[in-house]
PDB file of C-alpha atoms in Angstrom:
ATOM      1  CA  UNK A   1       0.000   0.000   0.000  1.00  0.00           C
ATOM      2  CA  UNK A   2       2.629   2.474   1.017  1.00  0.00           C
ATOM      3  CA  UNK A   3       4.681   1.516  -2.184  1.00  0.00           C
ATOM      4  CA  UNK A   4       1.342   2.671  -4.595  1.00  0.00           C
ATOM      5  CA  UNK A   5       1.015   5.854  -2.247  1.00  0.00           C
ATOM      6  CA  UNK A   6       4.562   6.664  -3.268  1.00  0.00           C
ATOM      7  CA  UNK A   7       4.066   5.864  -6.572  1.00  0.00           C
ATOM      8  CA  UNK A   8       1.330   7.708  -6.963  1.00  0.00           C
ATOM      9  CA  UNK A   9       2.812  11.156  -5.463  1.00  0.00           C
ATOM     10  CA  UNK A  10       6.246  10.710  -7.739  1.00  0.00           C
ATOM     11  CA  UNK A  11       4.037  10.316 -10.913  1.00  0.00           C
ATOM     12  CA  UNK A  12       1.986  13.179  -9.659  1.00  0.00           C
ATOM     13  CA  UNK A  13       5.439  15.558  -9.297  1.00  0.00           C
ATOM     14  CA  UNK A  14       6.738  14.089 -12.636  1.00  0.00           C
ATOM     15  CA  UNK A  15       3.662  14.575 -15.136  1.00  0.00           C
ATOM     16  CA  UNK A  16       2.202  17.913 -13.561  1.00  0.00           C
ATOM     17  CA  UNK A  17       2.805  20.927 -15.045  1.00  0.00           C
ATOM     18  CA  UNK A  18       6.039  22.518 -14.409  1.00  0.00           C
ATOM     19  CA  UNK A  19       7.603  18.775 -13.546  1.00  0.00           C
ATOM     20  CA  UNK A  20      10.495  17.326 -15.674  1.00  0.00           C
ATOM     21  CA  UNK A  21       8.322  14.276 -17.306  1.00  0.00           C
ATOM     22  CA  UNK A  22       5.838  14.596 -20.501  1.00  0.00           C
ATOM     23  CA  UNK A  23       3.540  16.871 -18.739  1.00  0.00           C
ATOM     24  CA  UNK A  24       6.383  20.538 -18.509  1.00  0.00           C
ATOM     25  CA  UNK A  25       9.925  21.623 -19.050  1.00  0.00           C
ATOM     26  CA  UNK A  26      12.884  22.070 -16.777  1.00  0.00           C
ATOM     27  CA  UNK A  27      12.627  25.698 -17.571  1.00  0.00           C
ATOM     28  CA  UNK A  28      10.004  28.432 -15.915  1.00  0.00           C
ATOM     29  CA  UNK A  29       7.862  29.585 -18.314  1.00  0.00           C
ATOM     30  CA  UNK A  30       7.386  33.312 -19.066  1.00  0.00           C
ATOM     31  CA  UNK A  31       4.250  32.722 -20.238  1.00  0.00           C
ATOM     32  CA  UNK A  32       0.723  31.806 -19.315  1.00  0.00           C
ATOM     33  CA  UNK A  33       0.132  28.435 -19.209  1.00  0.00           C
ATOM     34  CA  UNK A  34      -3.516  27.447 -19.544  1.00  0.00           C
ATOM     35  CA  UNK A  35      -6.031  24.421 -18.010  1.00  0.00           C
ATOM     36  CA  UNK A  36      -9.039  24.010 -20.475  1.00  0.00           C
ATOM     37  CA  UNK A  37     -10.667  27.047 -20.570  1.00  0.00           C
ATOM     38  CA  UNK A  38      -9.620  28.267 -16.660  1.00  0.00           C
ATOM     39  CA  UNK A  39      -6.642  30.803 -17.913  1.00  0.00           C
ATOM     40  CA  UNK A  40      -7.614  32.367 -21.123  1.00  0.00           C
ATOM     41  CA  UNK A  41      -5.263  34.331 -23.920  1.00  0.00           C
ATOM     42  CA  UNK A  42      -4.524  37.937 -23.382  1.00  0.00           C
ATOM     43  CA  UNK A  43      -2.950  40.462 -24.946  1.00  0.00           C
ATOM     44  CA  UNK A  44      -2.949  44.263 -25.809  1.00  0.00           C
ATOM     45  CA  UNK A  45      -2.206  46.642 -28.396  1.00  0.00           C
ATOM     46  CA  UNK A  46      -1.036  50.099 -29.088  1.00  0.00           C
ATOM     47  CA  UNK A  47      -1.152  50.727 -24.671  1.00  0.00           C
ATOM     48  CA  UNK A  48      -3.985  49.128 -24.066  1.00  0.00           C
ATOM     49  CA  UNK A  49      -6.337  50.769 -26.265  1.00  0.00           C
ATOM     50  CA  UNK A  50      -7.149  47.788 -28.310  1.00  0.00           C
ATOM     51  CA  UNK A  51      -7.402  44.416 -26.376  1.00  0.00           C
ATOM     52  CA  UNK A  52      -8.170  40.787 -27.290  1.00  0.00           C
ATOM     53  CA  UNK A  53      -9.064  37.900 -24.722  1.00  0.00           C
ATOM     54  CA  UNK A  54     -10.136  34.527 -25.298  1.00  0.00           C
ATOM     55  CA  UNK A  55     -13.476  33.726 -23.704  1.00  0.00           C
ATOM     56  CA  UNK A  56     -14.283  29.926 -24.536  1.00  0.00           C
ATOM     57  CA  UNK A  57     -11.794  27.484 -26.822  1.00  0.00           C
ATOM     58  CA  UNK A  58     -13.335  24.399 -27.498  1.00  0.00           C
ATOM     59  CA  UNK A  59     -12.950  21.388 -30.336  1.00  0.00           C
ATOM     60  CA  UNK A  60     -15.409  22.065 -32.727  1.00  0.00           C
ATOM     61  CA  UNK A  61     -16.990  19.553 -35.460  1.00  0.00           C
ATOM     62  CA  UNK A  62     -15.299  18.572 -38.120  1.00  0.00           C
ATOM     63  CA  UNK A  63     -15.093  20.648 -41.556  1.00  0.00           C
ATOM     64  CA  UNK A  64     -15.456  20.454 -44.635  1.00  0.00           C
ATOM     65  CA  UNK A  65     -12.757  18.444 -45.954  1.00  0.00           C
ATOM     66  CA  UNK A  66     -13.679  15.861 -42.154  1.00  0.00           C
ATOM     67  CA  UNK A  67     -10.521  17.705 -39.973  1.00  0.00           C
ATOM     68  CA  UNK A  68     -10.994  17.998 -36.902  1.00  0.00           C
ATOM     69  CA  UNK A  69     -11.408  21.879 -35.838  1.00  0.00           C
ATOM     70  CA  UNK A  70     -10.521  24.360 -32.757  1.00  0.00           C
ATOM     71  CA  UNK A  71     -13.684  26.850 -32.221  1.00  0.00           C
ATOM     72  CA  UNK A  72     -11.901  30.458 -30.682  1.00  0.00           C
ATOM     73  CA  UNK A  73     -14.066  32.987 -28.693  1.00  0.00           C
ATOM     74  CA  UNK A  74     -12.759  35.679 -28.416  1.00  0.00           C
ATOM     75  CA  UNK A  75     -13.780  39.561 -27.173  1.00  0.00           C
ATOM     76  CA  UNK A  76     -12.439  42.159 -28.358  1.00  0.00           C
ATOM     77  CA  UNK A  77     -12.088  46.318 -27.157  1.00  0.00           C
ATOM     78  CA  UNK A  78     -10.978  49.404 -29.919  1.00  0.00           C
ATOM     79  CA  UNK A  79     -10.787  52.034 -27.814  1.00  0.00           C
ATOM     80  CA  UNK A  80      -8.300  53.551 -30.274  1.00  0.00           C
ATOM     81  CA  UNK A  81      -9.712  56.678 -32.313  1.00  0.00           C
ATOM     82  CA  UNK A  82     -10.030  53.947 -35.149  1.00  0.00           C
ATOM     83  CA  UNK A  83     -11.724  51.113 -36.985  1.00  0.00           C
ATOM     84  CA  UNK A  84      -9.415  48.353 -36.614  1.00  0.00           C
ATOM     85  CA  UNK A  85      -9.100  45.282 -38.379  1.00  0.00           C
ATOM     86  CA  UNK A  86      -9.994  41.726 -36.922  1.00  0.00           C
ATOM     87  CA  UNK A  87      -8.303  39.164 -38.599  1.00  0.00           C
ATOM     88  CA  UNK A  88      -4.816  41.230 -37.574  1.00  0.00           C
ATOM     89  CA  UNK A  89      -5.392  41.248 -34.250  1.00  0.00           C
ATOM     90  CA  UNK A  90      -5.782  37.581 -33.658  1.00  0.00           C
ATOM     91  CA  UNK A  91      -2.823  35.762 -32.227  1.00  0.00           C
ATOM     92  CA  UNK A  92      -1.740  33.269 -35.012  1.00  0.00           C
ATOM     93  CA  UNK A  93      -2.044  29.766 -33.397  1.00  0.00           C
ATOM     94  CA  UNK A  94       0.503  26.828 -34.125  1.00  0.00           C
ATOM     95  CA  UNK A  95       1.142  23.326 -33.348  1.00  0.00           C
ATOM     96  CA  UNK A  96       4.381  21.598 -34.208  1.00  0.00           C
ATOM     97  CA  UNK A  97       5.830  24.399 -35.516  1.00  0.00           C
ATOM     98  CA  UNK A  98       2.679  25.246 -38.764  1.00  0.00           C
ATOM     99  CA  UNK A  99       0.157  27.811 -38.011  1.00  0.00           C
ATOM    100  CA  UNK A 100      -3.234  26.244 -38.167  1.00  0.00           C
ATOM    101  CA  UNK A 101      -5.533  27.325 -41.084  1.00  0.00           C
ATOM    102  CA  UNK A 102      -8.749  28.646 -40.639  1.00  0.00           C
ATOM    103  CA  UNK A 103     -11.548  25.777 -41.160  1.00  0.00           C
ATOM    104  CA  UNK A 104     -14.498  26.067 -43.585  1.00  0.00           C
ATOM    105  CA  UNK A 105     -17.612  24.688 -43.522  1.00  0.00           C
ATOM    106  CA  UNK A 106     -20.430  23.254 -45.576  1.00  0.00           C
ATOM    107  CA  UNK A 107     -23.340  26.379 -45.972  1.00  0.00           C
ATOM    108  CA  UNK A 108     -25.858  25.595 -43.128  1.00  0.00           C
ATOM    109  CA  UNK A 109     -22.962  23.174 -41.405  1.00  0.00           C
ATOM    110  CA  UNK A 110     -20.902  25.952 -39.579  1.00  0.00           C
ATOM    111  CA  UNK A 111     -21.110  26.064 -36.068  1.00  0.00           C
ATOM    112  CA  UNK A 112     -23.735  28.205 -34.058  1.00  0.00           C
ATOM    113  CA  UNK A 113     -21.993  31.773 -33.517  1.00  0.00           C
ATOM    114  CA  UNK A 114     -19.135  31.321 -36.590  1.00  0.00           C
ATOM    115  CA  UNK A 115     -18.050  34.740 -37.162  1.00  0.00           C
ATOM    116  CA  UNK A 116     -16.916  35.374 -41.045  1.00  0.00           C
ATOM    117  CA  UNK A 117     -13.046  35.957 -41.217  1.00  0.00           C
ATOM    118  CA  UNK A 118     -13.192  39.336 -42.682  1.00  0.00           C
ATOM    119  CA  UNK A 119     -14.184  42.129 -40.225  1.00  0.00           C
ATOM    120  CA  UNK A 120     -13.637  45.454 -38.767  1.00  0.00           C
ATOM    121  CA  UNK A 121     -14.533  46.974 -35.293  1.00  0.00           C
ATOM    122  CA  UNK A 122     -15.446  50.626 -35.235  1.00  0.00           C
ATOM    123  CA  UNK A 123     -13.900  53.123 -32.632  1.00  0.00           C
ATOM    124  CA  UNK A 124     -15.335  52.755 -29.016  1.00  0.00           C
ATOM    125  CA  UNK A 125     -16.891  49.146 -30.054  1.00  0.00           C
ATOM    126  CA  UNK A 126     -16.592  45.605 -28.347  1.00  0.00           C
ATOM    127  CA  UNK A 127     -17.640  42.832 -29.928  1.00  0.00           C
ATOM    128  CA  UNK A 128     -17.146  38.718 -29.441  1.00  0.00           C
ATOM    129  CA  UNK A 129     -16.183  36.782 -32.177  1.00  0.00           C
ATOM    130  CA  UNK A 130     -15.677  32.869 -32.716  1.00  0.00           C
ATOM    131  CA  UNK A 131     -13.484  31.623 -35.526  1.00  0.00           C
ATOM    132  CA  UNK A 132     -12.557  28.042 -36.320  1.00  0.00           C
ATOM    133  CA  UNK A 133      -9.231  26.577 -37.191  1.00  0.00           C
ATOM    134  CA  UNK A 134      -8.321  23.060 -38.408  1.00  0.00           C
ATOM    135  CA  UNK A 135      -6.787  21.790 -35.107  1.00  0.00           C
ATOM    136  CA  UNK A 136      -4.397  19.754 -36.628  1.00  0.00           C
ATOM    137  CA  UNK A 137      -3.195  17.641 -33.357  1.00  0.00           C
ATOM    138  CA  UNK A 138      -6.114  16.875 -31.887  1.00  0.00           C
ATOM    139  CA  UNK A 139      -6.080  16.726 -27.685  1.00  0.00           C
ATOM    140  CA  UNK A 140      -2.138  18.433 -28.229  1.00  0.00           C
ATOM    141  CA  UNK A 141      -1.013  21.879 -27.219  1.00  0.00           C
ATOM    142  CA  UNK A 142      -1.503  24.790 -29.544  1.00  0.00           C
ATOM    143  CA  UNK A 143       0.706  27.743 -29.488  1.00  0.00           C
ATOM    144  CA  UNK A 144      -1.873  31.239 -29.284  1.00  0.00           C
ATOM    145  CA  UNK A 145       1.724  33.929 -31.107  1.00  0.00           C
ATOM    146  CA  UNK A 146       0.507  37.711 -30.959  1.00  0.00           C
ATOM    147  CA  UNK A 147       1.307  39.622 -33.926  1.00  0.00           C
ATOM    148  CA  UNK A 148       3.917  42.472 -33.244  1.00  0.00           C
ATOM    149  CA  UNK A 149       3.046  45.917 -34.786  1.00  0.00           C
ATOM    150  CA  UNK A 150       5.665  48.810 -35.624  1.00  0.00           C
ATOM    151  CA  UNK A 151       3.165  51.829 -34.602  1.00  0.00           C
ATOM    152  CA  UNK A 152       2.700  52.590 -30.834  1.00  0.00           C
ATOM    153  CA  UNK A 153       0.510  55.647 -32.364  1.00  0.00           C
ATOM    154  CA  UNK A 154      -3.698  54.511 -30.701  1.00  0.00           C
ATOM    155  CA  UNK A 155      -4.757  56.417 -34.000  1.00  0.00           C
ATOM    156  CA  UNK A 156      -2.954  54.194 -36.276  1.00  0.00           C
ATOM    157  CA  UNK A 157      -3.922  50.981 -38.175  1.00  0.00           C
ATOM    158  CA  UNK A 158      -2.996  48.347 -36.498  1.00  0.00           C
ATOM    159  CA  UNK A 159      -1.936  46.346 -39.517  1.00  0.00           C
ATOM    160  CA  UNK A 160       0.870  48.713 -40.336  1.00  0.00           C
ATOM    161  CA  UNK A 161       3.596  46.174 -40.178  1.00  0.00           C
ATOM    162  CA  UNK A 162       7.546  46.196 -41.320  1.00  0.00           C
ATOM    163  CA  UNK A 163       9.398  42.924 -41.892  1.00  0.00           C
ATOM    164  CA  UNK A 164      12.008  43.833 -39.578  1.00  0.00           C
ATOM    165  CA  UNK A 165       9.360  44.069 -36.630  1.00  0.00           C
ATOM    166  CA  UNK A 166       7.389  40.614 -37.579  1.00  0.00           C
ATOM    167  CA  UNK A 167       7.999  38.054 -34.739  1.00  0.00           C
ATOM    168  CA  UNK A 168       9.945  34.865 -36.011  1.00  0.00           C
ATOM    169  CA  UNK A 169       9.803  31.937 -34.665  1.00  0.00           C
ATOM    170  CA  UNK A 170      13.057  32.263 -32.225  1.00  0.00           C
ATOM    171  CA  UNK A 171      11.673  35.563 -31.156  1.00  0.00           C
ATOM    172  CA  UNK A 172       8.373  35.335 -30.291  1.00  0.00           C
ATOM    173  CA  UNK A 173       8.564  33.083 -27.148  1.00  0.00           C
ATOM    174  CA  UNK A 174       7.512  36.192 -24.976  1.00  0.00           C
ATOM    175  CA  UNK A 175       4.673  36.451 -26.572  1.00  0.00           C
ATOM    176  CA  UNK A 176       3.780  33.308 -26.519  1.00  0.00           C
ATOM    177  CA  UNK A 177       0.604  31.304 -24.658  1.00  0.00           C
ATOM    178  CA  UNK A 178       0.081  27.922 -24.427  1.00  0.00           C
ATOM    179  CA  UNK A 179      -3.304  25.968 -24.326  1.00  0.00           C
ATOM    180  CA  UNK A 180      -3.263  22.454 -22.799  1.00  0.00           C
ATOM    181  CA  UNK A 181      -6.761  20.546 -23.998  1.00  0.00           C
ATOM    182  CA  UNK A 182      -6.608  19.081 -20.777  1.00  0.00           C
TER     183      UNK A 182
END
């Protein structure tokens, strides 16, 4: 009995988040690390004047083509002097390295709530969006990667980009959140 207790607590340390088996890393993590849909992505823009959170992520039903999909909530605050647009302000989201495509759907077949990909929100507006990707690992991690912008200006586009400020792949890890199915 006492040998299945200790058993039990060692794979408990060595699987758990954070532990050294298949569950973490040796390393901390700058980053937030999420349980289903407990912690939830966050980031902001241009100081805080335009925001985007995740509200719900959930596997969705399968599309078109029969992959498997990831349905994304997510809401969404302009408070720049600006109509923004959407699709730019999404984190880009990744497993093994590809960035996930979004998924499409039969007409009448899409999910209740899809929001189309194209799509602006006006100065002062919130809205709440879901989008669906093909979730290419299904039950496996998926990286959420913020874009970076080069204008800091609240009454610029936010899809002003340079190459030069772009995240790659090695630079991005701060901006990086990680979703755990589990």
């Amino acid at each position: 009995m006492l040998v299945v207790a200790l058993l039990g607590i060692g794979s408990f340390v060595v699987f758990h988040e954070g532990g050294i088996g298949l569950g973490g890393s040796n390393s901390p993590t700058p980053t937030a690390r999420a349980t289903g849909n407990g912690e939830q992505y966050s980031t902001q823009y241009l100081d805080g004047a335009f925001t985007v959170n995740t509200t719900r992520i959930e596997q969705g039903p399968v599309d078109k083509e029969g992959a498997d999909t990831l349905l994304v909530t997510y809401t969404l605050v302009n408070n720049t002097a600006i109509t923004q647009r959407v699709r730019l302000t999404l984190p880009k989201l990744i497993q093994k390295g590809t960035e996930l495509p979004k998924a499409e759907f039969e007409p009448g077949q899409e999910p209740e709530g899809l929001t189309k990909w194209n799509y602006d929100i006006a100065s002062g507006e919130a809205m709440t969006v879901t989008y669906a990707y093909r979730y290419a690992y299904p039950g496996e991690t998926v990286t959420f990667r913020r874009w970076n912008t080069i204008d800091e200006d609240p009454n610029a586009p936010l899809w002003s980009f340079a190459p030069q400020d772009q995240q790659s792949d090695e630079t991005a890890d701060d901006e990086d959140w990680i979703w755990h199915p589990y």
